[in-house]
Structures are given as C-alpha cells and as structure tokens.
Amino acid sequence: MVATPQAAPLSGLARALVQAGRLKEAEAEQFLAQATANKSSLIDEIIKDNKATALDIARFIAETFGYPLLDLEAFDESHVPSNAVDRKLIATHRVIPLNKRGNRLSVAIADPTNLRALDEIRFQTGMAVDPIVVEVPKLAPLVAKYSESAEDTLKNLANEDINLDFLDEDSAAKSEEAAAADIDDAPVVKFIQKMLLDAINDGASDIHFEPYEKFYRIRFRVDGILREVATPPLAIKDKIASRIKVISRLNIAEKRVPQDGRMRLVLSKNRAIDFRVSTLPTLQGEKIVLRILDPTSATLGIEALGYEPEQKAALLDAVNRPYGMVLVTGPTGSGKTVSLYTCLNMLNKPGVNISTAEDPAEINLPGINQVNVDDRAGLTFAAALKSFLRQDPDIIMVGEIRDLETAEISVKAAQTGHMVLSTLHTNDAPQTLTRLMNMGVPTFNIASSVLIITAQRLARRLCNCKQPIDVPTAALLNAGFKEADLDGSWTLYGPGGCDRCKGSGYKGRVGIYQVMPVTEAIQRIILAGGNSLDIAAQAAREGVKDLRQSGLLKVRQGVTSLDEVLSTTNA
C-alpha cells in the first residue's frame, strides 16, 4: 500500500492565522497554493479574496509577532537609503530600507515571517536587520520605484536636462570621429554625467567603474571607504569605457595596456572639476578609476586641515623662510597633495616665482607654473628640477622624491636660496630622514637643508549624530592614553547614524599630523649617522607628538573615534 504524500505543515504567517482562528487550515493551504501559482504572496491572495483588509493583516502581524507597525504614507520618502539594499532583493522580496543607524538597518516588509528575505538582506548588507510591518498596497509603489532596473534608469536619464559640459569634448570627439560615432549614445552620456555629479555631491574622492563576469558595478570612495552606488547592465560596459576614454583623449582602440588621461567637468562659469583618469585592462574588460581633483580643496586654508596650534605655528614658520626644504610624508591617499597645495596657495603672491613638477599636476592654481613629468619623453623629476633652476625660481615643489638624483638636486636647490617642498612615502617623520640617508644623500646635506617634516594620515570625522560610548580603562591605556588623561574631563564618542552621514556615523575627514622641526639636536644625530629611533626619541623629548598621540588628542576633542585612530596609526 502506497502512502499518500502529506502536505507540509503550515508555518509563519499562515500558521499564525490558523491558530488565531482567522483562517481554516484548508483555506490557508489553498491561498498558499494560489500564491505559488500566481507568483504573489499569501497576503495578496487573502486581500484579493476579501478575507481581510491590508490594514487588518498588518495590525494582526504587528500584534502577533511583536513588530512595530508603520504607515508608509506618513514616511518621508527622501529618507530612504536607496543604496543600502540591492535592487534585486528589493524586487524579489518586496522590502524597502527605511533607515540605517550604526550597524542596524530598518526595513519595511509586509510579512516579517519571511525569514529568507531577512537573511538575504542581512547577508548582503552585513548589518543587523529590524523588520517594520507595513501594508502591502502602500509598499508596492515604493518597491516598484526603488527596484527600477538600470536599463530603465538609463532611458529616463536620456530625457533629463543635466546642464553639464565636458571641456574640449567636441575637439576630442572630432579627433576620434569615426570611432566615436558608434558610442555617442545619449543615455550613456547622461548616465556618466549623473554619476560624476553624484560623486561630487557626495564628497567622493574616487569613482570606480568595474566590469566582472556577470555584473558591472560603480563604486564611490567617500571618506576613504568604497561603497557601491550603481549596477548598470553588463552590456554597456564597453560604451561607458569608450565614452570616458574619448572625453579624456585616450586611445579608444587600445584596450591591452593601461592608459592615463584627464578630463574636466564644467559645472558653472565659476566652477569646474578636474578628473584624473586611469584605465586598467582586466580579465572582464577595462576597469576605469577617476580621481576627483577639486581645486577648492587647496583654498580652504590651513585652519581647515586639522593641525593643532603648535603644529600649525611650526609649519608656517618653516614655509615662510626664504630657503630650505619642507617635506610631507605619508601613504597614498593621506592628503599630502592638499597640504602641499595649501602651503603653495599661501606663498602664491605676485612677487614670487613658483614652479612645480608633478606626476601629474592634480590641482590647477593660477599664478603657479605647473609641469607634468613624462618619463617616456625624458621629462623626469630631475630633468624638470634642472630646468627650474635656470628659470629664476623662488619656490619649487617636487611631487615626489623617488631617486637619488632628484633628492640631490632638491637638496642643492634648498641650499642655494630656494624654498623646496616635496613628498616621500615613509611611515613617520623620523623615518624620512633615514630614507634620505639610505638613498645616498650625504648626512651633512640633509642636516643643512631640511627644515621640517610633516607625517600625516586622514581619519574619518565623526558626524553630528555621534554618541557617547564606554570603553574599559584598560583598553584606553592600551591604546596609548596615560593615567593622567583619564581624569573624566572629556567624553569618548563613537559613531551614531543619521541621514546626513547615510548611517555611517562619519562625515568628512580630518588630518592627523606629526610635525617635526629639524632642530640642532636632531641635526647632530643626523651628522652622527643616527637611526630613526634615535631621531624619534629626541623629537619626543622636544615635545613632538607622534601620529598616535596626535590622533588620541583628536579623540579627546570629540573630532574622531578611537577605532578610527587605532586603524590609521601605529602605537
């Protein structure tokens, strides 16, 4: 005798409705079968059959399962963090993200017993998910809007009036007329313009266009953190790459080797944003990264960079001297260029001749003679420096000291009546001096030319939604605080989460600095062949704060969090 298959036991909302006497078991099974056949939901079928209203079901779910109930008509749609959840998940599970606070994400959902939906959102976002019950009819329009496909977005953008122009785009397109004919696709152009404008408005420093085997994504780096903002159709990856290359005057036919270019987006008569463009051939196509170069960052003034009063005074004293060398050090993306340009902007006066050699020039400053080095053409840093010295300079800026020849010419220029500003890639200020020694620069030249060294990092600045937090005393001491610092006169803050910071708890960045003047005592250590540890010990005796100490001071001031300082500095 063959046993007849048994129906699976009811669970979730269906089971709760049966137990509450709102539905019979057979009715629940029938509605579930209809939902499967119609690719709808249990709630849809109940409402369609007039067994209950959407509001009745929402209230029942909220009361039975203990979740809050929200009327979406009273919710401000502009607060929706639309990029928090993937569009496919929004469409598949019919959910809408409502709010991000710290590591928690509130989502509107009609049936919170749909554990698969909540698990997938939790996995995709890496956040704890808090369901909020809403009515199905009020949820549907929002789901349709925020699950709109990228193809539809591109079509809609074609009808939008985005008043942006690319400088010299016409001349660039004419030079590639035949190739550009195939890629002059209006929706793609509008889409690229919108991405650039969104990045500028979000305060992004970089835009990544990344092709993969089965998807294409665009990410912004905001406050040092990459976040995904769009997933256009994979089919348009080549059109996007070609369009950007045409605007940047790159060879669109060459896809086998990396290329570097530049383009400018004119926002208004008084403001234009430059982009440094870099292409890289990958397995699935060309990855393109755009560095946003906003000239207004160099005119903010030294007060906006985050120097402490004594650090600012020491730096200004050095750069206002008639000759010598000022060095800025730190890893890529630590704000060295902005610091140098800020100093140049202060020194940029009608009676001063300033020349810079950069790879490439990132910010255009009127009144300064800027040169892009080109190793393939023989225009190296060293060659540019030699030429500068025949151009009657007062101030010279070298983008980076990479080799002995550049270092020696820079040192000699500083010793012969010129102010020289430059960068190196070292971890802190004392190591910069030993780096020059290791390059082969004689110790007496280093001691007589270098005036000051600034090491720096960028830490995310806490948003106004910051919240007081408690950290064990042992952890604070281990981080570098002293017993005397823990006197209760200050409050330790951590990130909160609001619409202004898009739930991250951070908005903007602040510099953390180690400003080390090269004093007579340090000069004697250099001449004696001392190492970076000897120099660091002497600097500490002279009251120079290292990067960790400067970061902890920012924590005491409530500017940034302890986690940020620990992640950006070494003890």
Coordinates of C-alpha atoms in Angstrom, one line a residue:
M1 CA 0.0 0.0 0.0
V2 CA 1.5 3.3 -1.1
A3 CA 1.2 6.2 1.4
T4 CA -0.3 9.4 0.1
P5 CA 2.1 12.3 0.4
Q6 CA 1.3 14.7 3.3
A7 CA 1.2 18.4 2.8
A8 CA 4.0 20.3 4.5
P9 CA 2.9 21.7 7.9
L10 CA 1.9 25.4 7.9
S11 CA 4.5 27.9 9.2
G12 CA 5.0 31.6 9.6
L13 CA 2.0 33.8 8.9
A14 CA -0.2 31.0 7.6
R15 CA 0.2 29.1 10.8
A16 CA -0.5 32.2 13.0
L17 CA -3.7 33.0 11.1
V18 CA -5.0 29.4 11.5
Q19 CA -4.1 29.3 15.2
A20 CA -5.9 32.7 15.7
G21 CA -9.0 31.3 14.0
R22 CA -8.7 33.9 11.2
L23 CA -8.4 31.2 8.6
K24 CA -9.2 27.5 8.3
E25 CA -6.3 25.2 7.6
A26 CA -7.7 24.2 4.2
E27 CA -8.1 27.9 3.3
A28 CA -4.6 28.7 4.3
E29 CA -3.3 25.8 2.1
Q30 CA -5.4 27.0 -0.8
F31 CA -4.1 30.6 -0.5
L32 CA -0.6 29.4 -0.4
A33 CA -1.1 27.3 -3.5
Q34 CA -2.6 30.2 -5.3
A35 CA 0.3 32.4 -4.2
T36 CA 2.8 30.0 -5.7
A37 CA 0.8 29.7 -8.9
N38 CA 0.4 33.5 -9.3
K39 CA 3.9 34.3 -8.1
S40 CA 2.3 36.5 -5.4
S41 CA 2.2 36.2 -1.6
L42 CA -0.2 34.8 1.0
I43 CA -1.2 38.3 2.0
D44 CA -2.0 39.3 -1.7
E45 CA -4.3 36.3 -2.0
I46 CA -6.1 36.9 1.3
I47 CA -6.8 40.5 0.3
K48 CA -7.9 39.5 -3.2
D49 CA -10.4 37.1 -1.7
N50 CA -11.7 39.8 0.7
K51 CA -11.0 37.7 3.7
A52 CA -9.3 40.7 5.3
T53 CA -8.1 44.2 4.5
A54 CA -4.4 45.1 4.2
L55 CA -4.6 47.1 7.4
D56 CA -6.2 44.3 9.3
I57 CA -3.5 41.9 8.3
A58 CA -0.7 44.4 9.1
R59 CA -2.2 45.0 12.5
F60 CA -2.5 41.3 13.2
I61 CA 1.1 40.7 12.2
A62 CA 2.4 43.5 14.3
E63 CA 0.4 42.4 17.4
T64 CA 1.1 38.7 17.0
F65 CA 4.9 38.8 16.3
G66 CA 5.7 42.0 18.2
Y67 CA 7.0 44.1 15.4
P68 CA 6.3 47.9 15.0
L69 CA 3.7 49.0 12.5
L70 CA 4.3 51.9 10.2
D71 CA 2.0 53.9 7.9
L72 CA 4.1 54.5 4.8
E73 CA 2.0 57.5 3.8
A74 CA 3.4 59.3 6.8
F75 CA 7.0 58.4 6.0
D76 CA 9.3 60.9 4.2
E77 CA 10.4 59.0 1.1
S78 CA 13.5 61.2 0.8
H79 CA 15.0 59.5 3.8
V80 CA 15.1 56.1 2.1
P81 CA 18.8 54.9 1.9
S82 CA 18.2 53.5 -1.5
N83 CA 21.7 52.1 -2.0
A84 CA 21.6 50.1 1.2
V85 CA 19.9 47.0 -0.3
D86 CA 20.5 45.6 -3.7
R87 CA 17.7 46.3 -6.2
K88 CA 17.2 42.7 -7.0
L89 CA 16.5 41.9 -3.3
I90 CA 14.0 44.8 -3.1
A91 CA 12.1 43.4 -6.1
T92 CA 12.4 39.7 -5.2
H93 CA 11.3 40.1 -1.5
R94 CA 9.3 43.3 -1.7
V95 CA 11.2 45.2 1.0
I96 CA 12.3 48.8 1.4
P97 CA 15.2 50.0 3.5
L98 CA 13.9 52.8 5.8
N99 CA 16.8 53.8 8.0
K100 CA 20.4 53.0 8.7
R101 CA 21.7 53.6 12.2
G102 CA 25.2 52.3 13.1
N103 CA 25.2 48.6 12.2
R104 CA 21.4 48.3 12.1
L105 CA 19.1 48.6 9.1
S106 CA 15.3 49.0 9.4
V107 CA 13.4 47.6 6.5
A108 CA 9.7 47.9 5.6
I109 CA 8.2 44.5 4.9
A110 CA 4.6 43.2 4.7
D111 CA 5.4 39.7 6.1
P112 CA 8.3 39.6 8.6
T113 CA 7.9 35.8 8.9
N114 CA 9.7 35.6 5.5
L115 CA 13.0 34.7 7.2
R116 CA 14.6 34.0 3.8
A117 CA 14.2 37.7 2.8
L118 CA 15.6 38.9 6.1
D119 CA 18.5 36.5 6.0
E120 CA 19.5 37.5 2.4
I121 CA 19.3 41.2 3.3
R122 CA 21.4 40.6 6.4
F123 CA 24.0 38.7 4.4
Q124 CA 24.1 41.3 1.6
T125 CA 24.4 44.3 3.8
G126 CA 26.4 42.8 6.7
M127 CA 24.0 44.6 9.1
A128 CA 21.5 43.6 11.7
V129 CA 18.0 43.8 10.2
D130 CA 15.0 45.2 12.1
P131 CA 11.7 44.5 10.3
I132 CA 8.9 47.1 10.4
V133 CA 5.4 45.9 9.3
V134 CA 3.7 47.9 6.6
E135 CA 0.6 47.5 4.4
V136 CA 1.1 45.7 1.0
P137 CA -0.8 48.3 -1.2
K138 CA 1.3 51.1 0.3
L139 CA 4.6 49.1 -0.1
A140 CA 4.1 48.2 -3.7
P141 CA 4.7 51.6 -5.3
L142 CA 7.9 52.1 -3.4
V143 CA 9.2 48.7 -4.3
A144 CA 8.4 49.4 -8.0
K145 CA 10.3 52.7 -7.8
Y146 CA 13.4 51.5 -6.0
S147 CA 13.7 48.2 -7.8
E148 CA 13.8 50.0 -11.1
S149 CA 16.3 48.4 -13.4
A150 CA 19.4 50.2 -14.5
E151 CA 18.2 50.0 -18.1
D152 CA 15.1 52.0 -17.2
T153 CA 17.3 54.4 -15.3
L154 CA 19.4 55.0 -18.4
K155 CA 16.2 55.5 -20.5
N156 CA 14.9 58.0 -18.1
L157 CA 18.1 59.9 -17.8
A158 CA 18.1 60.4 -21.6
N159 CA 15.1 62.7 -21.1
E160 CA 16.6 64.6 -18.2
D161 CA 18.2 68.0 -18.7
I162 CA 21.6 67.8 -17.0
N163 CA 23.3 71.2 -17.5
L164 CA 26.9 69.9 -17.5
D165 CA 29.6 70.2 -20.2
F166 CA 32.9 68.5 -20.7
L167 CA 35.6 71.0 -21.6
D168 CA 37.1 70.4 -25.0
E169 CA 34.8 67.4 -25.5
D170 CA 34.0 68.5 -29.1
S171 CA 37.6 68.7 -30.2
A172 CA 38.3 65.4 -28.6
A173 CA 35.4 63.7 -30.3
K174 CA 36.3 65.2 -33.7
S175 CA 39.8 63.7 -33.4
E176 CA 38.2 60.3 -32.9
E177 CA 35.2 61.0 -35.2
A178 CA 34.9 57.6 -36.8
A179 CA 35.2 55.6 -33.6
A180 CA 33.0 58.0 -31.5
A181 CA 30.1 57.6 -34.0
D182 CA 29.4 54.2 -32.5
I183 CA 29.5 55.2 -28.9
D184 CA 27.7 58.6 -28.9
D185 CA 24.8 57.1 -27.0
A186 CA 22.8 59.8 -25.3
P187 CA 21.5 57.7 -22.3
V188 CA 25.1 56.5 -21.6
V189 CA 26.4 60.1 -21.7
K190 CA 23.7 61.3 -19.4
F191 CA 24.3 58.3 -17.1
I192 CA 28.1 59.1 -16.8
Q193 CA 27.3 62.8 -16.2
K194 CA 24.9 61.8 -13.4
M195 CA 27.5 59.5 -11.8
L196 CA 30.1 62.3 -11.8
L197 CA 27.7 64.8 -10.4
D198 CA 26.5 62.4 -7.7
A199 CA 30.1 61.7 -6.7
I200 CA 30.9 65.4 -6.4
N201 CA 27.8 66.0 -4.3
D202 CA 28.6 63.0 -2.1
G203 CA 32.1 64.4 -1.5
A204 CA 33.8 61.3 -3.1
S205 CA 37.5 61.3 -3.9
D206 CA 37.4 58.5 -6.5
I207 CA 34.9 56.7 -8.8
H208 CA 35.5 53.1 -9.8
F209 CA 33.9 51.6 -12.9
E210 CA 34.4 47.8 -12.5
P211 CA 33.4 45.1 -15.0
Y212 CA 33.1 41.5 -13.8
E213 CA 32.0 38.3 -15.5
K214 CA 28.3 38.5 -14.6
F215 CA 27.8 42.1 -13.4
Y216 CA 29.1 45.6 -13.7
R217 CA 29.3 48.0 -10.7
I218 CA 30.2 51.6 -9.9
R219 CA 31.6 52.5 -6.5
F220 CA 32.4 55.8 -4.8
R221 CA 35.2 56.3 -2.3
V222 CA 33.7 58.6 0.3
D223 CA 35.8 59.5 3.4
G224 CA 38.2 56.7 2.5
I225 CA 35.6 53.9 2.3
L226 CA 34.4 52.4 -1.0
R227 CA 30.6 51.9 -1.4
E228 CA 28.6 50.6 -4.2
V229 CA 26.2 53.1 -5.8
A230 CA 25.1 51.6 -9.1
T231 CA 25.0 48.3 -11.1
P232 CA 24.4 49.2 -14.7
P233 CA 23.7 46.5 -17.3
L234 CA 26.8 44.5 -18.1
A235 CA 26.1 45.1 -21.8
I236 CA 27.0 48.8 -21.6
K237 CA 30.4 48.4 -20.0
D238 CA 32.3 49.0 -23.3
K239 CA 30.2 52.0 -24.1
I240 CA 30.9 53.6 -20.7
A241 CA 34.6 52.8 -21.1
S242 CA 34.8 54.2 -24.6
R243 CA 32.9 57.3 -23.8
I244 CA 35.1 58.2 -20.8
K245 CA 38.2 57.5 -23.0
V246 CA 37.0 59.8 -25.7
I247 CA 36.4 62.6 -23.2
S248 CA 39.9 62.0 -21.7
R249 CA 41.6 62.0 -25.1
L250 CA 42.8 58.4 -24.7
N251 CA 43.1 55.8 -27.5
I252 CA 39.8 54.0 -27.5
A253 CA 41.1 51.3 -29.8
E254 CA 43.9 50.3 -27.3
K255 CA 42.5 48.0 -24.7
R256 CA 45.5 45.9 -23.9
V257 CA 47.6 48.4 -21.9
P258 CA 46.9 50.9 -19.1
Q259 CA 46.3 54.5 -20.1
D260 CA 46.3 57.7 -18.1
G261 CA 44.3 60.8 -19.0
R262 CA 42.5 63.8 -17.7
M263 CA 39.1 65.5 -18.2
R264 CA 37.3 68.4 -16.9
L265 CA 33.6 68.8 -16.0
V266 CA 32.3 72.4 -16.2
L267 CA 29.6 72.9 -13.5
S268 CA 29.2 76.6 -14.0
K269 CA 31.0 79.7 -15.2
N270 CA 32.9 79.9 -11.9
R271 CA 33.5 76.2 -11.1
A272 CA 35.0 73.3 -12.9
I273 CA 36.1 69.9 -11.6
D274 CA 39.1 68.0 -13.0
F275 CA 39.2 64.2 -13.1
R276 CA 42.4 62.2 -13.4
V277 CA 41.5 59.1 -15.4
S278 CA 43.3 55.7 -15.2
T279 CA 42.3 52.7 -17.3
L280 CA 43.4 49.1 -16.5
P281 CA 42.8 46.0 -18.7
T282 CA 41.2 43.2 -16.6
L283 CA 40.0 39.7 -17.4
Q284 CA 36.5 41.0 -18.0
G285 CA 37.1 44.4 -19.6
E286 CA 38.6 47.8 -18.8
K287 CA 38.4 49.0 -15.2
I288 CA 38.4 52.8 -15.0
V289 CA 39.2 54.8 -11.9
L290 CA 38.5 58.6 -11.8
R291 CA 40.3 60.7 -9.2
I292 CA 38.3 63.8 -8.4
L293 CA 40.5 66.9 -8.2
D294 CA 38.6 69.8 -6.7
P295 CA 40.7 73.0 -6.8
T296 CA 38.6 74.4 -3.9
S297 CA 40.4 71.9 -1.6
A298 CA 43.6 73.9 -1.9
T299 CA 41.9 77.2 -0.9
L300 CA 40.3 76.0 2.3
G301 CA 43.2 77.4 4.4
I302 CA 45.5 75.6 6.8
E303 CA 42.9 76.0 9.6
A304 CA 40.6 73.5 7.9
L305 CA 43.2 70.8 7.7
G306 CA 43.3 69.8 11.4
Y307 CA 46.7 71.0 12.6
E308 CA 47.0 71.7 16.3
P309 CA 48.0 75.3 17.1
E310 CA 51.6 74.4 17.9
Q311 CA 51.9 72.2 14.7
K312 CA 50.4 75.0 12.6
A313 CA 52.8 77.6 14.0
A314 CA 55.9 75.3 13.4
L315 CA 54.8 74.6 9.8
L316 CA 54.1 78.3 8.9
D317 CA 57.4 79.3 10.4
A318 CA 59.2 76.8 8.1
V319 CA 57.4 77.6 4.8
N320 CA 57.8 81.4 5.3
R321 CA 61.6 81.1 5.5
P322 CA 63.5 82.3 2.4
Y323 CA 65.1 78.9 1.7
G324 CA 65.3 75.3 2.9
M325 CA 63.3 72.1 2.4
V326 CA 59.8 71.2 3.7
L327 CA 58.9 67.5 3.4
V328 CA 55.4 65.9 3.7
T329 CA 55.2 62.2 4.1
G330 CA 52.6 59.5 4.3
P331 CA 50.9 56.7 2.3
T332 CA 48.9 57.2 -0.8
G333 CA 45.6 58.9 -0.1
S334 CA 46.7 60.6 3.2
G335 CA 46.2 64.1 2.0
K336 CA 49.8 65.1 1.2
T337 CA 48.9 66.9 -2.0
V338 CA 46.3 69.0 -0.3
S339 CA 48.8 70.0 2.4
L340 CA 51.4 71.0 -0.2
Y341 CA 48.9 73.0 -2.3
T342 CA 47.6 74.7 0.8
C343 CA 51.2 75.9 1.5
L344 CA 51.7 76.9 -2.1
N345 CA 48.5 78.8 -2.1
M346 CA 49.7 80.8 0.9
L347 CA 53.0 81.5 -0.8
N348 CA 51.5 82.4 -4.1
K349 CA 52.0 86.2 -4.4
P350 CA 52.7 88.5 -7.3
G351 CA 56.3 88.9 -6.3
V352 CA 57.1 85.2 -6.1
N353 CA 58.0 82.8 -8.9
I354 CA 56.7 79.3 -8.1
S355 CA 57.3 76.2 -10.3
T356 CA 56.1 72.6 -9.6
A357 CA 56.9 69.2 -11.1
E358 CA 54.2 66.7 -10.6
D359 CA 53.0 63.3 -11.9
P360 CA 50.5 64.5 -12.8
A361 CA 49.5 68.0 -11.7
E362 CA 46.4 67.4 -9.6
I363 CA 45.1 70.9 -8.9
N364 CA 45.4 73.8 -11.2
L365 CA 46.5 77.0 -9.4
P366 CA 46.6 80.3 -11.3
G367 CA 50.0 82.0 -10.9
I368 CA 51.9 78.8 -10.5
N369 CA 54.0 77.2 -13.3
Q370 CA 53.0 73.6 -13.2
V371 CA 54.8 70.9 -15.2
N372 CA 53.7 67.3 -15.7
V373 CA 56.6 64.9 -15.7
D374 CA 56.7 62.4 -18.6
D375 CA 59.4 59.7 -18.1
R376 CA 58.8 58.3 -21.7
A377 CA 59.6 61.7 -23.2
G378 CA 62.6 62.2 -20.9
L379 CA 60.9 64.8 -18.7
T380 CA 61.7 63.3 -15.3
F381 CA 61.5 65.0 -11.9
A382 CA 65.3 65.5 -12.1
A383 CA 65.2 67.0 -15.6
A384 CA 62.3 69.3 -14.6
L385 CA 64.3 70.4 -11.5
K386 CA 67.4 71.2 -13.5
S387 CA 65.3 73.3 -15.9
F388 CA 63.6 75.1 -12.9
L389 CA 66.9 76.3 -11.6
R390 CA 67.5 78.1 -14.9
Q391 CA 64.1 79.8 -14.7
D392 CA 64.8 82.1 -11.7
P393 CA 62.6 80.3 -9.2
D394 CA 61.8 81.4 -5.6
I395 CA 59.8 78.3 -4.6
I396 CA 60.0 74.8 -6.1
M397 CA 57.6 72.0 -5.5
V398 CA 58.6 68.4 -6.4
G399 CA 55.7 65.9 -6.5
E400 CA 57.7 63.1 -5.0
I401 CA 61.4 62.4 -4.3
R402 CA 61.8 58.9 -5.8
D403 CA 65.6 58.6 -6.5
L404 CA 69.0 59.9 -5.6
E405 CA 69.3 62.3 -8.5
T406 CA 66.0 64.1 -7.6
A407 CA 66.9 64.1 -3.9
E408 CA 70.4 65.6 -4.6
I409 CA 69.1 68.4 -6.9
S410 CA 66.3 69.2 -4.4
V411 CA 68.8 69.4 -1.5
K412 CA 71.2 71.6 -3.6
A413 CA 68.3 73.9 -4.5
A414 CA 67.3 74.3 -0.9
Q415 CA 70.9 75.1 0.0
T416 CA 71.2 77.8 -2.7
G417 CA 68.5 80.1 -1.7
H418 CA 65.3 78.3 -2.8
M419 CA 62.3 77.0 -0.8
V420 CA 61.7 73.4 -1.8
L421 CA 58.5 71.5 -0.9
S422 CA 58.2 67.8 -1.7
T423 CA 56.8 64.4 -0.5
L424 CA 58.2 61.0 0.3
H425 CA 56.5 57.7 1.1
T426 CA 57.6 56.8 4.7
N427 CA 55.6 55.9 7.8
D428 CA 56.6 58.8 10.0
A429 CA 58.8 61.9 10.2
P430 CA 61.9 60.4 11.7
Q431 CA 62.0 57.6 9.1
T432 CA 62.0 60.3 6.3
L433 CA 65.5 61.4 7.3
T434 CA 66.9 57.9 7.4
R435 CA 65.2 57.3 4.0
L436 CA 67.2 60.2 2.5
M437 CA 70.3 58.7 4.1
N438 CA 69.6 55.3 2.5
M439 CA 69.1 56.9 -0.9
G440 CA 72.7 58.1 -0.6
V441 CA 72.2 61.8 0.2
P442 CA 75.2 62.9 2.4
T443 CA 74.2 63.5 6.0
F444 CA 75.7 67.0 6.1
N445 CA 73.4 67.9 3.1
I446 CA 70.3 66.6 4.9
A447 CA 71.1 68.3 8.2
S448 CA 71.7 71.7 6.5
S449 CA 68.8 71.7 4.1
V450 CA 65.7 70.0 5.7
L451 CA 63.7 72.5 7.9
I452 CA 60.7 70.5 8.9
I453 CA 59.0 67.1 8.2
T454 CA 55.2 66.5 8.4
A455 CA 53.9 63.0 8.6
Q456 CA 50.1 62.7 8.2
R457 CA 47.1 60.4 8.0
L458 CA 43.4 61.0 7.3
A459 CA 40.8 59.8 9.8
R460 CA 37.1 60.0 9.3
R461 CA 35.4 62.8 11.2
L462 CA 32.5 61.9 13.5
C463 CA 29.1 63.2 12.3
N464 CA 27.0 65.4 14.5
C465 CA 25.0 62.3 15.4
K466 CA 27.9 61.0 17.4
Q467 CA 27.1 59.2 20.7
P468 CA 29.0 58.9 24.0
I469 CA 30.4 55.4 24.5
D470 CA 32.0 53.5 27.3
V471 CA 35.4 51.8 26.8
P472 CA 37.2 49.9 29.6
T473 CA 40.1 51.8 31.2
A474 CA 42.5 49.0 30.3
A475 CA 41.6 49.4 26.6
L476 CA 42.2 53.1 26.7
L477 CA 45.6 52.7 28.4
N478 CA 46.5 50.0 25.8
A479 CA 45.6 52.5 23.0
G480 CA 48.1 55.0 24.3
F481 CA 46.2 57.2 26.8
K482 CA 48.0 58.0 30.1
E483 CA 46.5 57.7 33.5
A484 CA 46.5 61.5 33.8
D485 CA 44.4 61.7 30.6
L486 CA 41.6 59.7 32.1
D487 CA 40.5 62.4 34.5
G488 CA 36.9 62.5 33.5
S489 CA 37.1 66.0 31.9
W490 CA 36.3 64.7 28.4
T491 CA 33.8 62.4 26.8
L492 CA 34.6 59.5 24.5
Y493 CA 32.4 59.5 21.4
G494 CA 31.6 56.8 18.8
P495 CA 29.6 56.8 15.5
G496 CA 25.9 57.1 15.6
G497 CA 24.0 57.1 12.3
C498 CA 21.7 59.6 10.6
D499 CA 20.6 60.6 7.1
R500 CA 23.3 63.3 6.8
C501 CA 26.1 60.7 7.1
K502 CA 23.9 57.9 5.5
G503 CA 24.1 55.8 8.6
S504 CA 27.9 55.5 8.8
G505 CA 28.3 57.8 11.7
Y506 CA 31.1 59.7 9.9
K507 CA 31.1 62.8 7.7
G508 CA 34.2 64.2 6.2
R509 CA 37.8 63.6 7.2
V510 CA 40.4 65.3 9.4
G511 CA 44.2 65.2 9.3
I512 CA 46.3 63.6 12.0
Y513 CA 49.8 65.0 11.9
Q514 CA 53.3 64.6 13.3
V515 CA 55.1 67.9 12.7
M516 CA 58.8 67.6 13.4
P517 CA 61.1 70.6 13.0
V518 CA 64.8 69.6 12.4
T519 CA 66.4 71.2 15.4
E520 CA 70.1 71.5 16.2
A521 CA 69.9 68.4 18.4
I522 CA 68.3 66.4 15.6
Q523 CA 70.9 67.7 13.1
R524 CA 73.7 66.4 15.4
I525 CA 72.0 62.9 15.4
I526 CA 71.9 63.0 11.6
L527 CA 75.5 64.0 11.3
A528 CA 76.5 61.2 13.7
G529 CA 74.6 58.7 11.5
G530 CA 71.9 58.1 14.0
N531 CA 68.8 56.0 13.0
S532 CA 65.1 56.8 13.1
L533 CA 64.7 55.5 16.7
D534 CA 67.4 58.0 17.9
I535 CA 65.7 60.8 16.0
A536 CA 62.2 59.8 17.3
A537 CA 63.4 59.8 20.9
Q538 CA 64.9 63.3 20.5
A539 CA 61.8 64.6 18.9
A540 CA 59.7 63.2 21.7
R541 CA 62.0 64.9 24.3
E542 CA 61.3 68.2 22.4
G543 CA 57.6 67.7 22.7
V544 CA 56.8 66.5 19.2
K545 CA 53.6 64.3 19.2
D546 CA 53.8 61.2 17.1
L547 CA 50.8 60.2 14.9
R548 CA 49.1 58.1 17.6
Q549 CA 49.4 60.8 20.2
S550 CA 48.0 63.4 17.8
G551 CA 45.2 61.0 16.9
L552 CA 44.3 60.5 20.6
L553 CA 44.1 64.2 21.1
K554 CA 41.5 64.3 18.3
V555 CA 39.6 61.6 20.2
R556 CA 39.7 63.7 23.4
Q557 CA 38.4 66.7 21.4
G558 CA 35.5 64.5 20.1
V559 CA 36.5 65.0 16.5
T560 CA 37.0 61.3 15.6
S561 CA 36.6 57.9 17.2
L562 CA 39.1 55.7 19.0
D563 CA 38.5 53.0 16.4
E564 CA 39.5 55.4 13.6
V565 CA 42.7 56.4 15.3
L566 CA 43.7 52.8 16.0
S567 CA 43.1 51.8 12.4
T568 CA 45.1 54.7 10.9
T569 CA 48.1 55.0 13.2
N570 CA 50.6 52.7 14.8
A571 CA 51.4 52.8 18.5

